[in-house]
mmCIF file of C-alpha atoms in Angstrom:
data_model
loop_
_atom_site.group_PDB
_atom_site.id
_atom_site.type_symbol
_atom_site.label_atom_id
_atom_site.label_comp_id
_atom_site.label_asym_id
_atom_site.label_seq_id
_atom_site.Cartn_x
_atom_site.Cartn_y
_atom_site.Cartn_z
ATOM 1 C CA VAL A 1 7.668 -63.647 -108.817
ATOM 2 C CA VAL A 2 7.724 -61.436 -105.728
ATOM 3 C CA GLU A 3 8.602 -57.941 -105.568
ATOM 4 C CA LEU A 4 11.413 -57.219 -102.633
ATOM 5 C CA ALA A 5 11.934 -53.756 -101.521
ATOM 6 C CA ALA A 6 14.512 -53.346 -98.024
ATOM 7 C CA PRO A 7 14.108 -49.825 -96.057
ATOM 8 C CA ALA A 8 17.670 -48.890 -97.624
ATOM 9 C CA ALA A 9 20.304 -48.750 -99.932
ATOM 10 C CA GLY A 10 23.185 -51.007 -99.595
ATOM 11 C CA ARG A 11 25.452 -53.641 -100.367
ATOM 12 C CA ILE A 12 24.160 -57.108 -99.723
ATOM 13 C CA ALA A 13 26.202 -58.989 -97.086
ATOM 14 C CA ASP A 14 24.359 -62.198 -96.522
ATOM 15 C CA CYS A 15 21.615 -63.888 -98.770
ATOM 16 C CA THR A 16 19.384 -66.718 -97.704
ATOM 17 C CA ALA A 17 17.366 -67.204 -100.778
ATOM 18 C CA VAL A 18 16.721 -69.923 -102.931
ATOM 19 C CA VAL A 19 15.891 -69.207 -106.192
ATOM 20 C CA GLY A 20 12.004 -71.449 -106.892
ATOM 21 C CA ALA A 21 12.015 -71.581 -102.737
ATOM 22 C CA ALA A 22 8.938 -71.014 -101.521
ATOM 23 C CA VAL A 23 9.197 -68.479 -98.155
ATOM 24 C CA GLU A 24 6.931 -67.730 -94.651
ATOM 25 C CA PRO A 25 5.626 -64.371 -95.037
ATOM 26 C CA GLY A 26 8.512 -62.475 -93.529
ATOM 27 C CA ALA A 27 11.466 -64.533 -93.644
ATOM 28 C CA VAL A 28 14.444 -62.940 -93.537
ATOM 29 C CA LEU A 29 15.604 -63.303 -97.305
ATOM 30 C CA ALA A 30 18.834 -61.293 -97.319
ATOM 31 C CA ARG A 31 21.095 -58.821 -95.107
ATOM 32 C CA LEU A 32 22.480 -55.533 -95.830
ATOM 33 C CA ASP A 33 26.215 -54.650 -95.004
ATOM 34 C CA ASP A 34 25.777 -52.235 -92.149
ATOM 35 C CA ALA A 35 29.235 -51.543 -91.747
ATOM 36 C CA GLU A 36 29.178 -47.584 -92.972
ATOM 37 C CA ALA A 37 25.560 -47.147 -91.014
ATOM 38 C CA ARG A 38 27.426 -48.007 -88.143
ATOM 39 C CA ALA A 39 30.375 -46.178 -88.534
ATOM 40 C CA ALA A 40 28.236 -43.142 -88.635
ATOM 41 C CA LEU A 41 26.293 -43.799 -85.637
ATOM 42 C CA ILE A 42 29.912 -44.049 -83.729
ATOM 43 C CA GLN A 43 30.984 -40.356 -85.481
ATOM 44 C CA ALA A 44 27.711 -39.151 -84.161
ATOM 45 C CA GLU A 45 27.742 -40.846 -81.102
ATOM 46 C CA LEU A 46 31.148 -38.954 -80.665
ATOM 47 C CA ARG A 47 29.913 -35.656 -81.861
ATOM 48 C CA LEU A 48 27.058 -36.198 -79.271
ATOM 49 C CA PRO A 49 29.072 -34.727 -76.326
ATOM 50 C CA ALA A 50 30.309 -31.746 -78.268
ATOM 51 C CA LEU A 51 26.865 -30.522 -79.809
ATOM 52 C CA ARG A 52 25.113 -30.760 -76.445
ATOM 53 C CA LEU A 53 28.032 -28.914 -74.852
ATOM 54 C CA GLU A 54 27.102 -25.984 -77.498
ATOM 55 C CA VAL A 55 23.834 -25.688 -76.933
ATOM 56 C CA GLU A 56 24.217 -25.335 -73.192
ATOM 57 C CA ARG A 57 26.018 -22.516 -74.131
ATOM 58 C CA GLU A 58 23.838 -20.924 -76.623
ATOM 59 C CA ARG A 59 21.265 -21.160 -73.643
ATOM 60 C CA ALA A 60 23.676 -20.087 -71.136
ATOM 61 C CA ALA A 61 24.170 -16.879 -73.568
ATOM 62 C CA ALA A 62 20.662 -16.230 -74.499
ATOM 63 C CA ASP A 63 20.171 -16.271 -70.899
ATOM 64 C CA GLY A 64 22.822 -13.461 -70.585
ATOM 65 C CA ALA A 65 20.852 -11.239 -72.666
ATOM 66 C CA ARG A 66 17.761 -11.351 -71.485
ATOM 67 C CA ARG A 67 19.320 -10.221 -68.378
ATOM 68 C CA ASP A 68 20.984 -7.344 -70.180
ATOM 69 C CA TRP A 69 17.744 -6.365 -71.794
ATOM 70 C CA THR A 70 15.648 -6.486 -68.721
ATOM 71 C CA GLU A 71 18.665 -4.746 -66.839
ATOM 72 C CA LEU A 72 18.611 -2.019 -69.498
ATOM 73 C CA GLY A 73 14.220 -1.492 -68.711
ATOM 74 C CA GLN A 74 13.547 -2.687 -72.201
ATOM 75 C CA SER A 75 9.684 -4.384 -72.005
ATOM 76 C CA GLY A 76 8.822 -7.579 -74.149
ATOM 77 C CA GLN A 77 11.533 -9.988 -76.406
ATOM 78 C CA PRO A 78 14.323 -9.382 -77.654
ATOM 79 C CA GLY A 79 14.598 -9.710 -81.612
#
């Protein structure tokens, strides 16, 4: 008797294990359905350009705030 564990929870899409059969260490006994994970990855990849743009806007705003701080004759870091 061997206990099995998967690195992630999910629905089994394919099972190649045979009850009572010998298996080699590292053998793939089952595959999880990764449709939900793939869909989440696609959604994240689609959001990435917008998030990168938002980061660039925030950096530009921070740079502007630093320039304003310096122009006002302030020393040190704003904040």
